[in-house]
mmCIF file of C-alpha atoms in Angstrom:
data_model
loop_
_atom_site.group_PDB
_atom_site.id
_atom_site.type_symbol
_atom_site.label_atom_id
_atom_site.label_comp_id
_atom_site.label_asym_id
_atom_site.label_seq_id
_atom_site.Cartn_x
_atom_site.Cartn_y
_atom_site.Cartn_z
ATOM 1 C CA VAL A 1 5.445 -6.035 27.036
ATOM 2 C CA GLN A 2 1.970 -4.593 26.833
ATOM 3 C CA LEU A 3 -0.602 -5.892 24.457
ATOM 4 C CA VAL A 4 -3.880 -3.974 23.782
ATOM 5 C CA GLU A 5 -6.626 -5.512 21.616
ATOM 6 C CA SER A 6 -9.380 -3.689 19.843
ATOM 7 C CA GLY A 7 -11.929 -4.201 17.088
ATOM 8 C CA GLY A 8 -14.331 -6.529 18.753
ATOM 9 C CA GLY A 9 -18.086 -6.121 18.652
ATOM 10 C CA LEU A 10 -21.308 -7.558 17.568
ATOM 11 C CA VAL A 11 -21.745 -8.883 13.914
ATOM 12 C CA GLN A 12 -24.241 -11.054 12.110
ATOM 13 C CA ALA A 13 -23.380 -14.496 11.001
ATOM 14 C CA GLY A 14 -21.553 -14.357 7.684
ATOM 15 C CA GLY A 15 -20.074 -10.945 8.482
ATOM 16 C CA SER A 16 -16.494 -9.874 9.069
ATOM 17 C CA LEU A 17 -14.406 -8.233 11.787
ATOM 18 C CA ARG A 18 -10.857 -7.232 11.959
ATOM 19 C CA LEU A 19 -9.145 -7.328 15.457
ATOM 20 C CA SER A 20 -6.072 -5.363 16.161
ATOM 21 C CA CYS A 21 -3.401 -5.912 18.822
ATOM 22 C CA ALA A 22 -1.106 -2.985 19.575
ATOM 23 C CA ALA A 23 2.055 -3.977 21.217
ATOM 24 C CA SER A 24 4.603 -1.994 23.161
ATOM 25 C CA GLY A 25 8.238 -1.645 22.116
ATOM 26 C CA ARG A 26 9.462 -3.716 19.182
ATOM 27 C CA THR A 27 7.454 -6.811 20.247
ATOM 28 C CA VAL A 28 5.893 -7.581 16.953
ATOM 29 C CA SER A 29 9.189 -7.765 15.099
ATOM 30 C CA SER A 30 10.982 -9.867 17.697
ATOM 31 C CA TYR A 31 8.245 -12.066 19.196
ATOM 32 C CA ASP A 32 5.895 -14.700 17.797
ATOM 33 C CA MET A 33 2.404 -13.217 18.011
ATOM 34 C CA GLY A 34 -0.892 -15.008 18.271
ATOM 35 C CA TRP A 35 -4.571 -14.982 18.834
ATOM 36 C CA PHE A 36 -6.498 -17.107 21.284
ATOM 37 C CA ARG A 37 -10.137 -17.160 22.145
ATOM 38 C CA GLN A 38 -12.282 -18.249 25.043
ATOM 39 C CA ALA A 39 -15.954 -18.941 24.659
ATOM 40 C CA PRO A 40 -18.325 -19.062 27.684
ATOM 41 C CA GLY A 41 -17.845 -22.212 29.661
ATOM 42 C CA LYS A 42 -14.902 -23.402 27.470
ATOM 43 C CA GLU A 43 -11.136 -23.362 27.852
ATOM 44 C CA ARG A 44 -9.062 -20.823 26.159
ATOM 45 C CA GLU A 45 -7.946 -22.122 22.735
ATOM 46 C CA PHE A 46 -5.190 -21.176 20.258
ATOM 47 C CA VAL A 47 -6.590 -19.784 17.046
ATOM 48 C CA VAL A 48 -3.609 -18.666 14.956
ATOM 49 C CA GLY A 49 -0.086 -17.440 15.367
ATOM 50 C CA ILE A 50 2.543 -15.721 13.246
ATOM 51 C CA ARG A 51 6.207 -16.058 13.666
ATOM 52 C CA TRP A 52 8.388 -13.001 14.236
ATOM 53 C CA SER A 53 9.861 -13.749 10.758
ATOM 54 C CA GLY A 54 6.504 -14.394 9.162
ATOM 55 C CA GLY A 55 4.549 -17.564 8.468
ATOM 56 C CA ALA A 56 1.246 -18.440 10.115
ATOM 57 C CA THR A 57 0.253 -21.517 12.300
ATOM 58 C CA TYR A 58 -3.433 -22.349 12.790
ATOM 59 C CA GLY A 59 -4.808 -24.122 15.822
ATOM 60 C CA ALA A 60 -7.620 -25.766 13.938
ATOM 61 C CA ASP A 61 -8.482 -26.328 10.268
ATOM 62 C CA SER A 62 -11.876 -24.675 10.773
ATOM 63 C CA GLU A 63 -10.265 -21.283 10.874
ATOM 64 C CA LYS A 64 -8.123 -21.789 7.817
ATOM 65 C CA GLY A 65 -9.664 -19.849 4.928
ATOM 66 C CA ARG A 66 -11.779 -17.772 7.185
ATOM 67 C CA PHE A 67 -9.238 -16.151 9.639
ATOM 68 C CA THR A 68 -6.058 -14.476 8.493
ATOM 69 C CA ILE A 69 -3.301 -13.119 10.719
ATOM 70 C CA SER A 70 -1.007 -10.408 9.611
ATOM 71 C CA LYS A 71 1.325 -7.844 11.242
ATOM 72 C CA ASP A 72 2.749 -4.463 10.579
ATOM 73 C CA ASN A 73 6.187 -4.222 12.174
ATOM 74 C CA ALA A 74 6.328 -0.508 11.637
ATOM 75 C CA LYS A 75 3.086 -0.018 13.590
ATOM 76 C CA ASN A 76 3.931 -2.779 16.085
ATOM 77 C CA THR A 77 0.469 -4.155 15.556
ATOM 78 C CA VAL A 78 -0.982 -7.544 14.726
ATOM 79 C CA TYR A 79 -4.245 -8.124 13.049
ATOM 80 C CA LEU A 80 -6.772 -10.851 12.898
ATOM 81 C CA GLN A 81 -9.111 -10.635 9.865
ATOM 82 C CA MET A 82 -12.130 -12.792 10.480
ATOM 83 C CA ASN A 83 -14.589 -13.500 7.569
ATOM 84 C CA SER A 84 -17.620 -15.707 7.208
ATOM 85 C CA LEU A 85 -18.187 -15.532 10.974
ATOM 86 C CA LYS A 86 -20.303 -18.129 12.682
ATOM 87 C CA PRO A 87 -22.155 -18.018 16.039
ATOM 88 C CA GLU A 88 -19.661 -20.553 17.364
ATOM 89 C CA ASP A 89 -16.932 -17.918 16.817
ATOM 90 C CA THR A 90 -18.468 -15.909 19.718
ATOM 91 C CA ALA A 91 -15.756 -15.554 22.328
ATOM 92 C CA VAL A 92 -13.331 -13.197 24.013
ATOM 93 C CA TYR A 93 -10.351 -12.957 21.717
ATOM 94 C CA TYR A 94 -6.931 -12.484 23.313
ATOM 95 C CA CYS A 95 -3.643 -11.389 21.770
ATOM 96 C CA ALA A 96 -0.518 -13.103 23.015
ATOM 97 C CA ALA A 97 3.197 -12.963 22.536
ATOM 98 C CA LYS A 98 5.956 -15.493 23.019
ATOM 99 C CA ARG A 99 9.625 -15.707 22.325
ATOM 100 C CA TYR A 100 10.903 -19.197 23.017
ATOM 101 C CA SER A 101 7.963 -20.892 24.686
ATOM 102 C CA ARG A 102 5.303 -22.964 23.035
ATOM 103 C CA TRP A 103 1.789 -21.605 22.237
ATOM 104 C CA SER A 104 0.507 -23.633 25.134
ATOM 105 C CA SER A 105 2.155 -21.014 27.419
ATOM 106 C CA PRO A 106 2.860 -17.702 25.830
ATOM 107 C CA ASP A 107 4.855 -15.078 27.732
ATOM 108 C CA TYR A 108 2.439 -12.203 27.510
ATOM 109 C CA TRP A 109 -1.371 -11.709 27.187
ATOM 110 C CA GLY A 110 -3.654 -8.856 26.303
ATOM 111 C CA GLN A 111 -6.812 -8.093 28.157
ATOM 112 C CA GLY A 112 -9.130 -9.418 25.477
ATOM 113 C CA THR A 113 -11.800 -8.102 23.244
ATOM 114 C CA GLN A 114 -15.371 -9.570 22.942
ATOM 115 C CA VAL A 115 -16.622 -10.829 19.644
ATOM 116 C CA THR A 116 -20.299 -11.763 19.488
ATOM 117 C CA VAL A 117 -21.703 -13.314 16.259
ATOM 118 C CA SER A 118 -25.511 -13.393 16.129
ATOM 119 C CA SER A 119 -27.451 -15.930 14.041
#
């Protein structure tokens, strides 16, 4: 399984970005897909996941209402729409896939995409 993220960049606080994660094979329709992030000097944290059958799970309430995960099985791509961005959202964002494991240890990782939110 290969995961390739894109869509990161520099945005002002209050702005929006949409990240994409292109997966190989039929990953998106058969794996749970998720987004993690790692800010400088901090541990990688789970942001949000979506089950292979649909239905999202958020890692923290602070992202609910601001971040939305979605997927397109036909395009084998997962998206993370991020609105009302804050400087504390600055991090490298990673796409991940898991089948039977917990989100604490997904099976596959992407290489990450940098998101920088300026104040």
